[in-house]
Amino acid sequence: MFAVSNYQVAYGQSEVIHNLNFSIRPNEIVAIMGRNGMGKTTLMKSLMGIQPSRKGSVKLGDTDLTSMKSYQRVASGMGFVPQGRMIFSTMTVKENIETGLTTVKDKKVPPDLYELFPVLLEMKSRRGGNLSGGQQQQLAIARALASRPKVLLLDEPTEGIQPSIIREMARTLKRIRDEKGLSIIVSEQVLSFALDIADRILVLEKGDIVAEEDRASVNEAKIAAYLSV
Amino acid sequence: MFADYSMAELMSIFAMQGFAGLTLFSVFVLMALGLAIIFGQMGVINMAHGEFMILGAYVTYLTSNIFAEYAQNLFSIYFFVAMILAFVATFLLGALVEWGMIRFLYKRPLDTLLATWGLSLILQQIYRSVFGAREVGVTLPDWLMGSVALTDSIEIPINGLFVMGLTVLISIAVFIMMFRSRWGGQVRAVVQNRTMAGAVGINTEKVDRITFALGCGIAGVAGSAFTMIGSTGPTSGQLYIVDTFLVVVFGGASSLLGTIASAFTISQAQSSMEFFLSGSMAKVLTLLVVVGILMLRPQGLFALKIRR
């Protein structure tokens, strides 16, 4: 459903992603793993149209996203939760979620988002910047879900979040997938979290996919070896 | 310096100078609201803001001439038409400038200083070529002339009252647009994080263009109001641009409420001191106080308490 082919991304002369090929099925959760500096965030940003790609194509269903700007990609069905959350800190929680409604017809925050994240309803009129890290993460996910994406990209969602909340987040993400029927691509360094949620794990090393494992038949030791420094 | 006046005279002087200050305050607020959006929110140092204001003033001048020539019987309401035309003209010029120049400079905010400075020189020369170097003034319709006598010694000019009413209305409209409408939410999202705003589905280029154009449009309305209290020349905008930046920075660049509070403080301080001291002395004192306060509170009068 979501297909990336012959994909290349470069910062000037230095090529970060070389000739990447992968695809995601509907309702699938894929974890992209790799150590720091292997191109995970670059790949995510470029799939969102923030970092331009040099070659190759990105397709969502029949729609070619390759030459689209970020907001057009969102309108076509991409949702993005960036590394470090990047919520709008001077705006209230409600206003933050409303920014995600730009591409859809809804005027009000859909109630199911507050059902998924009850804490956001409580904090509705607080400024985003005054939330804790875990709450900000929930806010960033709610904001991305507001535009009703078909594919949700999460860049290192566990970064800086305590273990108990990481487990809860894995549950929530699976629940979102089941209820909304979307695909999720999550870039991750924490193996336990990836094993917890992913149907498939891709390992990215120096801009190439060096391993691909299904959750059912995963060789944990092999992936752990790729992640160890 | 107070010794030459009786107590009652002093009271009247303060009341009337206070009111003159309020008129100045209105123009400051209108100028500064536009700049608070462009500089405070978008981070573009728009040195041509004064020229946008003067464009509004010239449009008002032209409209008043056209009405005097062709529609004498409607002359009493020309000002409202002029205001709308001034807004439209400056809004369009603003959109054009954003498209042709500013949008390439969002990542280099300091360069906007030079680019818009150049633009202001170009606009000044255009005004000089088209309207001549001499200052022009508009004829006010009868109902705006004269003054209301509150007591024997206190008189309040009607055009000043009108400008103030206008300022209040426009300030309220800007507040509603920025803080109550969905469009305002998009503007605030874009100015806070342009990349991320795009990644949640906001068309940042369109929002930027309209925001900049709107800031210019408000400057145009300020220019319209300006014709009622001063005459318009090609370089009149220059006189106000420094004060306007002062107002925005002093108020706290990202706070519209701070902008209004600081416009009030600065205009009142200036106009009541101007009566007793020379104009430049009043300015020096105001600047000294502002510099002192900004040293203690670099973020300006009003700042959001927030983790960033």
Coordinates of N, CA and C in Angstrom, one line a residue, chain B residues 2 5 8-26 150 153-157 160 164 263-279 282:
Chain B
F2 N 6.7 73.7 36.4 CA 5.2 73.7 36.6 C 4.8 75.1 37.3
Y5 N 2.1 77.8 36.0 CA 0.7 77.4 35.8 C 0.0 77.3 37.1
A8 N -5.5 74.5 38.3 CA -6.5 74.1 37.4 C -6.0 74.1 36.0
E9 N -5.1 75.0 35.6 CA -4.5 75.0 34.3 C -3.7 73.7 34.1
L10 N -3.0 73.3 35.1 CA -2.1 72.1 35.0 C -3.0 70.9 34.7
M11 N -4.1 70.8 35.4 CA -5.1 69.7 35.2 C -5.5 69.7 33.8
S12 N -5.9 70.9 33.3 CA -6.4 70.9 31.9 C -5.3 70.5 30.9
I13 N -4.1 71.0 31.2 CA -3.0 70.7 30.3 C -2.8 69.2 30.3
F14 N -2.8 68.6 31.5 CA -2.5 67.1 31.5 C -3.7 66.4 30.8
A15 N -4.9 66.9 31.0 CA -6.0 66.2 30.3 C -5.9 66.3 28.8
M16 N -5.6 67.5 28.3 CA -5.6 67.7 26.9 C -4.3 67.0 26.3
Q17 N -3.2 67.2 26.9 CA -2.0 66.5 26.4 C -2.2 65.0 26.5
G18 N -2.9 64.6 27.6 CA -3.2 63.1 27.7 C -4.0 62.7 26.5
F19 N -5.0 63.5 26.1 CA -5.8 63.1 25.0 C -5.0 63.2 23.7
A20 N -4.2 64.2 23.5 CA -3.3 64.2 22.3 C -2.4 63.0 22.3
G21 N -2.0 62.6 23.5 CA -1.2 61.3 23.6 C -2.0 60.1 23.1
L22 N -3.3 60.2 23.5 CA -4.2 59.0 23.1 C -4.3 58.9 21.6
T23 N -4.3 60.1 20.9 CA -4.4 60.1 19.4 C -3.1 59.5 18.9
L24 N -2.0 60.0 19.4 CA -0.7 59.4 19.0 C -0.7 57.9 19.3
F25 N -1.2 57.6 20.4 CA -1.3 56.2 20.9 C -2.0 55.3 19.8
S26 N -3.1 55.9 19.3 CA -3.9 55.2 18.3 C -3.1 54.9 17.1
L150 N -15.3 69.9 27.0 CA -15.7 69.2 28.2 C -15.9 70.2 29.4
S153 N -11.8 74.8 30.0 CA -10.5 74.8 29.5 C -10.0 73.5 28.8
I154 N -10.9 72.5 28.8 CA -10.6 71.2 28.2 C -11.4 71.0 26.9
E155 N -10.7 70.9 25.8 CA -11.4 70.6 24.6 C -10.8 69.4 23.9
I156 N -11.7 68.5 23.4 CA -11.3 67.3 22.9 C -11.6 67.3 21.4
P157 N -10.6 67.2 20.5 CA -11.0 67.2 19.1 C -11.7 65.9 18.6
G160 N -9.8 63.1 16.7 CA -9.0 62.3 17.6 C -9.9 61.2 18.2
M164 N -9.5 57.1 17.7 CA -9.4 56.2 18.8 C -10.5 55.0 18.7
A263 N 2.6 50.8 23.6 CA 2.2 52.0 22.8 C 1.6 53.0 23.7
F264 N 0.8 52.6 24.6 CA 0.2 53.5 25.6 C 1.2 54.3 26.4
T265 N 2.1 53.5 27.0 CA 3.1 54.1 27.9 C 4.0 55.1 27.1
I266 N 4.5 54.7 26.0 CA 5.4 55.5 25.2 C 4.7 56.8 24.7
S267 N 3.5 56.6 24.2 CA 2.8 57.8 23.6 C 2.4 58.8 24.7
Q268 N 1.9 58.3 25.8 CA 1.6 59.2 26.9 C 2.8 59.9 27.5
A269 N 3.9 59.1 27.7 CA 5.1 59.8 28.2 C 5.5 60.9 27.3
Q270 N 5.5 60.6 26.0 CA 6.0 61.6 25.1 C 5.2 62.8 25.0
S271 N 3.8 62.6 24.9 CA 3.0 63.8 24.7 C 2.9 64.6 25.9
S272 N 2.9 64.0 27.1 CA 2.8 64.9 28.3 C 4.2 65.6 28.5
M273 N 5.3 65.0 28.2 CA 6.6 65.7 28.4 C 6.8 66.7 27.3
E274 N 6.3 66.5 26.1 CA 6.5 67.4 25.0 C 6.0 68.8 25.4
F275 N 5.0 68.9 26.2 CA 4.4 70.2 26.5 C 5.4 71.1 27.3
F276 N 6.1 70.4 28.2 CA 6.9 71.1 29.1 C 8.3 71.2 28.7
L277 N 8.8 70.2 28.0 CA 10.2 70.2 27.5 C 10.2 70.3 26.0
S278 N 11.3 70.3 25.4 CA 11.4 70.3 23.9 C 11.1 68.9 23.4
G279 N 10.7 68.8 22.2 CA 10.3 67.5 21.6 C 11.4 66.5 21.7
A282 N 12.1 65.3 25.2 CA 11.0 64.3 25.6 C 11.4 63.0 25.0

